[in-house]
mmCIF file of C-alpha atoms in Angstrom:
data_model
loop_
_atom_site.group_PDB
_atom_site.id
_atom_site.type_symbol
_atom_site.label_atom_id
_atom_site.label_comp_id
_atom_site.label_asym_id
_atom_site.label_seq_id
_atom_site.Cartn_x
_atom_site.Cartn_y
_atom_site.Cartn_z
ATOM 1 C CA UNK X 1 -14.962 -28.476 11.876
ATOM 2 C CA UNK X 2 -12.988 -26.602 8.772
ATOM 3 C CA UNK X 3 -9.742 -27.646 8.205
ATOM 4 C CA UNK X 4 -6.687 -24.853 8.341
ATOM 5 C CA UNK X 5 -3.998 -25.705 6.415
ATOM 6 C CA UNK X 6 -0.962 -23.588 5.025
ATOM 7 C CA UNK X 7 -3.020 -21.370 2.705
ATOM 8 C CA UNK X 8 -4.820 -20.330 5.324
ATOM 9 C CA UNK X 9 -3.725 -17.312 7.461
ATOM 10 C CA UNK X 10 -5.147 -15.528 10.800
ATOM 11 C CA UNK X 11 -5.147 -11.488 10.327
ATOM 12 C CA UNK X 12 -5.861 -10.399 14.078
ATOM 13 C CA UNK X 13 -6.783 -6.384 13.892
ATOM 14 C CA UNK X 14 -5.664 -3.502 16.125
ATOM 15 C CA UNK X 15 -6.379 -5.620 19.693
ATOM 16 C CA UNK X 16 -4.714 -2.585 21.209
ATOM 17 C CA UNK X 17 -5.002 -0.896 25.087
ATOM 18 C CA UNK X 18 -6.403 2.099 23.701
ATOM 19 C CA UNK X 19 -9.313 0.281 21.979
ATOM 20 C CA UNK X 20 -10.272 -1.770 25.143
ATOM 21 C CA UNK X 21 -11.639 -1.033 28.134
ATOM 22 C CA UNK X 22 -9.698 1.711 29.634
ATOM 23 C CA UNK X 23 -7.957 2.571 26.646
ATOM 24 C CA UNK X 24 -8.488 6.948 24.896
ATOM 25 C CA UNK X 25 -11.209 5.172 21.918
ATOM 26 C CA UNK X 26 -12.330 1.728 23.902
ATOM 27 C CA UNK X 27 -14.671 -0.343 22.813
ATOM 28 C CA UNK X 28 -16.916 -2.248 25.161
ATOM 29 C CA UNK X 29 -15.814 -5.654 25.668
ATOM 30 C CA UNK X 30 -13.170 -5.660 23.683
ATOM 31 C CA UNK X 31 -11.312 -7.752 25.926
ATOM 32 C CA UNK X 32 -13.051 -10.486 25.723
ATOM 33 C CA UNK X 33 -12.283 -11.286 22.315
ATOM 34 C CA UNK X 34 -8.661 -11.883 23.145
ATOM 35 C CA UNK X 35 -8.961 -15.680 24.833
ATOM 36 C CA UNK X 36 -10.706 -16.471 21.954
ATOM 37 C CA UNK X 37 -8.297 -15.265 19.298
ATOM 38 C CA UNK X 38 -5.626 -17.111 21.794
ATOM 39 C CA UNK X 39 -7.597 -20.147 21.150
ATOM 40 C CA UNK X 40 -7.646 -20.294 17.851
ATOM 41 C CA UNK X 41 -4.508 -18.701 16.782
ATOM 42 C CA UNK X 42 -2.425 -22.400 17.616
ATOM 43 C CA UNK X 43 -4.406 -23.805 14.346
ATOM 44 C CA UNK X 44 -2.591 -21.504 12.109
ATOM 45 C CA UNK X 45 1.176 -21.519 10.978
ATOM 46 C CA UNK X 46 0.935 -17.758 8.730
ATOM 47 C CA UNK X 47 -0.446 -15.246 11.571
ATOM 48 C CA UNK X 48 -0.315 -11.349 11.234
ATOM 49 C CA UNK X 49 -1.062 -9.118 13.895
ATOM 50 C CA UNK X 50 -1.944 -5.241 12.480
ATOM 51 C CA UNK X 51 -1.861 -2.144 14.807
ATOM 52 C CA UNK X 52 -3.376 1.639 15.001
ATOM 53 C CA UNK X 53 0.604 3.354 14.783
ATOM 54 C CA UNK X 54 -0.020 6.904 14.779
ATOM 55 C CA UNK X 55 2.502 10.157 14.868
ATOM 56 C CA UNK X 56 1.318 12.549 17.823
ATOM 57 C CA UNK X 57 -0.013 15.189 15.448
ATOM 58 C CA UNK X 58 -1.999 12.324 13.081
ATOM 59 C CA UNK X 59 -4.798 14.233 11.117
ATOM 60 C CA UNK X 60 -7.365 12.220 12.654
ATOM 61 C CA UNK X 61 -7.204 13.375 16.120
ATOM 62 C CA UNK X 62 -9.628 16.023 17.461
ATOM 63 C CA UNK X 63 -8.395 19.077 17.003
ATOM 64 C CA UNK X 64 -6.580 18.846 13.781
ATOM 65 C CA UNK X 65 -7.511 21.801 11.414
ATOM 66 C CA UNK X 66 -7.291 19.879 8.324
ATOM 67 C CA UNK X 67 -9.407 16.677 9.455
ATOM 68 C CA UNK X 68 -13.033 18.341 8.362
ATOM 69 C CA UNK X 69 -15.167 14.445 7.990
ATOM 70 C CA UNK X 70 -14.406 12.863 11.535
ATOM 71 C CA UNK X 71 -11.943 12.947 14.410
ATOM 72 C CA UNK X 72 -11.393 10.832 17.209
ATOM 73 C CA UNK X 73 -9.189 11.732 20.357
ATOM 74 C CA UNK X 74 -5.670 11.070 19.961
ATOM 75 C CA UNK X 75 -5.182 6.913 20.117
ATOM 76 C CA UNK X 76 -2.654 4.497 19.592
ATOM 77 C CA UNK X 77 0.658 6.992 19.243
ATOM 78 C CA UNK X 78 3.346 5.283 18.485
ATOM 79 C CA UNK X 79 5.614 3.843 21.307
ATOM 80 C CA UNK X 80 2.630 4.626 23.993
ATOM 81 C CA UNK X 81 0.680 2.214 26.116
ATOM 82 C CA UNK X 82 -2.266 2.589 24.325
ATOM 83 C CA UNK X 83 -0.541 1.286 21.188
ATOM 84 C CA UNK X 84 0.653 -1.686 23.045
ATOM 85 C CA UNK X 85 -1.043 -4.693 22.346
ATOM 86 C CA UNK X 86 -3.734 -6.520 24.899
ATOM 87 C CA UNK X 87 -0.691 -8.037 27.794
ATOM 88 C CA UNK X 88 -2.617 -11.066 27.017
ATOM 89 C CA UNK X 89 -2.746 -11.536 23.530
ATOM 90 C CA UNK X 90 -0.407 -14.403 21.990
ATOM 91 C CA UNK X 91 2.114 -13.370 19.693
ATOM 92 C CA UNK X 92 5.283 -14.944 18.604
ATOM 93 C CA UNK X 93 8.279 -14.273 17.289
ATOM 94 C CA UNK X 94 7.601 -15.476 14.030
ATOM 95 C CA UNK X 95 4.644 -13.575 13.659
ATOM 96 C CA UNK X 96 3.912 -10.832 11.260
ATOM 97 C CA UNK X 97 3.392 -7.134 12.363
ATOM 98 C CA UNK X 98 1.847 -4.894 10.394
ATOM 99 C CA UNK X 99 1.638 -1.267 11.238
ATOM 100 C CA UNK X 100 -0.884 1.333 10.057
ATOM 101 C CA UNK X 101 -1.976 5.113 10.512
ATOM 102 C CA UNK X 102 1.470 6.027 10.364
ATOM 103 C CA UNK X 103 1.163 8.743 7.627
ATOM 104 C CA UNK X 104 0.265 11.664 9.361
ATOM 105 C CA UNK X 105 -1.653 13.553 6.673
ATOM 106 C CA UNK X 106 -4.204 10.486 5.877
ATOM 107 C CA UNK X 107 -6.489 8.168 8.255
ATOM 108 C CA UNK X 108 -7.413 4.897 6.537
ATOM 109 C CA UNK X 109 -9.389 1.852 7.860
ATOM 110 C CA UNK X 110 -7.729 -1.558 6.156
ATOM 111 C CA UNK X 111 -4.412 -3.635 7.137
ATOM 112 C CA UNK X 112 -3.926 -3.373 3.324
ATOM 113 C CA UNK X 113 -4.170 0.003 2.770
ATOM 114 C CA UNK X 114 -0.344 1.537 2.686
ATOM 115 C CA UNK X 115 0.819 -1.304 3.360
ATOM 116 C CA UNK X 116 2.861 -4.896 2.152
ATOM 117 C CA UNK X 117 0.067 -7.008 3.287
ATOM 118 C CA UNK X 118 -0.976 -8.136 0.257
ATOM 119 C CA UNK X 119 2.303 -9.042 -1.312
ATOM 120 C CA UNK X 120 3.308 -11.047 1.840
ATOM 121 C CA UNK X 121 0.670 -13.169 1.957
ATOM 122 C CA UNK X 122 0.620 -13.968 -1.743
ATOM 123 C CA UNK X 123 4.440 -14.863 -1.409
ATOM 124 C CA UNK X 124 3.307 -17.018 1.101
ATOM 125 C CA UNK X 125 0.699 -18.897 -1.387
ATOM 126 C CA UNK X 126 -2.391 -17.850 0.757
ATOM 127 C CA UNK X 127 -5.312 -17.834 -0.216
ATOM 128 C CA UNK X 128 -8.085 -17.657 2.729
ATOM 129 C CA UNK X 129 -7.508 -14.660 5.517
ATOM 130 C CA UNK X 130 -9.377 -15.368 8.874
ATOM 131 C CA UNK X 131 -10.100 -12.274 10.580
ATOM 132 C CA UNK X 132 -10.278 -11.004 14.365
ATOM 133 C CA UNK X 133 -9.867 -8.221 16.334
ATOM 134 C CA UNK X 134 -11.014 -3.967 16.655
ATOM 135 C CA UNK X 135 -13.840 -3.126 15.181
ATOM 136 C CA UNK X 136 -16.196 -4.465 13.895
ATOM 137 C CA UNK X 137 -17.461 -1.671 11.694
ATOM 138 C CA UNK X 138 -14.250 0.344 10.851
ATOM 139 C CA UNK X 139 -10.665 -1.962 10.794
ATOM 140 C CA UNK X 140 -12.589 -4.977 10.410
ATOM 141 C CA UNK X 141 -15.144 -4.098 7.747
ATOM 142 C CA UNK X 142 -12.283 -2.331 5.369
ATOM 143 C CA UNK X 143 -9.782 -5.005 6.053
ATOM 144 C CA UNK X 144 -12.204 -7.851 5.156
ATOM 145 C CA UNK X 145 -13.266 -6.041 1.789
ATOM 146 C CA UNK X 146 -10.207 -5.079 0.983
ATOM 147 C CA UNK X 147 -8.990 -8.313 0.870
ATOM 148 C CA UNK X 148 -11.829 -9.714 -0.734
ATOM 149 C CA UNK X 149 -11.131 -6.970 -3.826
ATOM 150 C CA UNK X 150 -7.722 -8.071 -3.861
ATOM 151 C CA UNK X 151 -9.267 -12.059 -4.781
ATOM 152 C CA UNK X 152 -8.565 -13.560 -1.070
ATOM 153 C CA UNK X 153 -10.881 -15.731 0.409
ATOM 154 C CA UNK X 154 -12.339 -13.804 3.657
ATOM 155 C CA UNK X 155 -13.765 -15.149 6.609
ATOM 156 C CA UNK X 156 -14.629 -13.073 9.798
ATOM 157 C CA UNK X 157 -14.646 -14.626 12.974
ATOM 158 C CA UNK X 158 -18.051 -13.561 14.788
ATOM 159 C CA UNK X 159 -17.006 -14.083 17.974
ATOM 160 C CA UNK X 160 -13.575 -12.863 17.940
ATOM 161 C CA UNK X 161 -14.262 -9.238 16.384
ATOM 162 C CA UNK X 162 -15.860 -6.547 18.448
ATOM 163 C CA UNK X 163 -17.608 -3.253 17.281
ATOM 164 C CA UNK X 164 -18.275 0.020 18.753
ATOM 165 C CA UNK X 165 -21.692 0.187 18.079
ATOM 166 C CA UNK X 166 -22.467 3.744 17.920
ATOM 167 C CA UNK X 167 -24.783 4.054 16.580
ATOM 168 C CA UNK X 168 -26.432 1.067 17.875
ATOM 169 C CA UNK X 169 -26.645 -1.721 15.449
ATOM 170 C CA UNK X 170 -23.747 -0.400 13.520
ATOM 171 C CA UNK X 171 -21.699 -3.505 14.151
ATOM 172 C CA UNK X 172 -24.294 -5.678 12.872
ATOM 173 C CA UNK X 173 -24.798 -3.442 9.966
ATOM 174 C CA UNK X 174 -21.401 -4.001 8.959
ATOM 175 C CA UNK X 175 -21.275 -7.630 9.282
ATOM 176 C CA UNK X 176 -24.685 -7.970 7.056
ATOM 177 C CA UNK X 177 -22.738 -6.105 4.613
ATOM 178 C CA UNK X 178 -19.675 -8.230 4.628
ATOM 179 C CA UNK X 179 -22.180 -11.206 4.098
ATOM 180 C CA UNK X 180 -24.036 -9.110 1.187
ATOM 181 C CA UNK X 181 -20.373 -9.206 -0.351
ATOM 182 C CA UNK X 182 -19.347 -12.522 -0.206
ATOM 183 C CA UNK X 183 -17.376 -12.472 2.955
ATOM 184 C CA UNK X 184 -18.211 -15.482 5.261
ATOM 185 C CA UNK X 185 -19.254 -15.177 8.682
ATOM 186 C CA UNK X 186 -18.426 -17.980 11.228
ATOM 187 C CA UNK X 187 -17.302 -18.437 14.722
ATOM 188 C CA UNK X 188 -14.567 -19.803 16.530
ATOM 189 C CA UNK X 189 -16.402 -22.962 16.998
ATOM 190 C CA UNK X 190 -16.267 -23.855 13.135
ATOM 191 C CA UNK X 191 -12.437 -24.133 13.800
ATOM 192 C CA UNK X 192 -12.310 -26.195 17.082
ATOM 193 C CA UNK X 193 -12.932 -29.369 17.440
ATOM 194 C CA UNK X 194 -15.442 -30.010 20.040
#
């Protein structure tokens, strides 16, 4: 079992309607990451929760004349449902929330990018970032090598992320990569006692 102590802090990634089942971009089984991110989110004291928080007319959205490499249908718009976090997902007051995608003129992938993230962990003296949540190969991947550029310790938590896997074995692809680059991959397992 690994010990989590107060440099230690649990970055939980978009778990939002419209990426689970159901939701306008879902990806399958998504929800069943969310017990175990409930599980292990009581063995850390510094948790931040990030969210998709996108303007109705984001560039990313299908559609959008000036979004030429990829668009996705509109997700996550502010103050919807869809940008609503999972009913079931365990968040407290005290919690951090960290919104991204709200620039309408530029789609980015990482909790970092645009945002405070950094600084507010490091005036909280941490120095490893667990990480959960939606997916696997976009928030997930850029989040976890972002924060390893910016010197954190990463772990990703195998069986708390999802991916959409299209194409198939992209998920898998990404987490060999975050491997390749130093980021370490464990389950929730390594953090509960048995």
């Amino acid at each position: 079992m690994m010990n989590i102590g107060k440099h230690d802090a649990l970055l939980v990634v978009d778990v939002q309607n419209d990426f689970l089942p159901g939701g306008a971009l879902s990806v399958a089984g998504g929800d069943r990451i969310v017990p175990v991110i409930n599980r292990i989110s009581a063995l850390f004291t510094t948790r931040v929760f990030t969210r998709d928080w996108h303007p109705a007319d984001h560039v990313s959205f299908s559609g959008h004349p000036q979004f030429l490499d990829q668009s996705w249908p509109p997700h996550c718009i502010q103050n919807t449902w869809g940008a609503q976090f999972h009913a079931d997902l365990k968040i407290d007051a005290k919690d951090r929330i960290v919104s991204t995608g709200d620039n309408p003129q530029e789609e980015n992938y990482s909790s970092f990018h645009g945002t405070d993230l950094e600084a507010w962990l490091r005036r909280r003296d941490i120095r490893r970032i667990f990480i959960a949540g939606l997916a696997t190969e976009y928030y997930v991947l850029t989040s976890a090598m972002d924060g390893l550029q910016a010197g954190f310790e990463v772990l990703v938590l195998e069986d708390a992320v999802a991916g959409v896997d299209v194409p198939p074995g992209s998920a898998a692809r990404a987490l060999q990569k975050l491997r390749d680059s130093g980021v370490h991959i464990l389950s929730s397992g390594d953090l509960l006692s048995e």
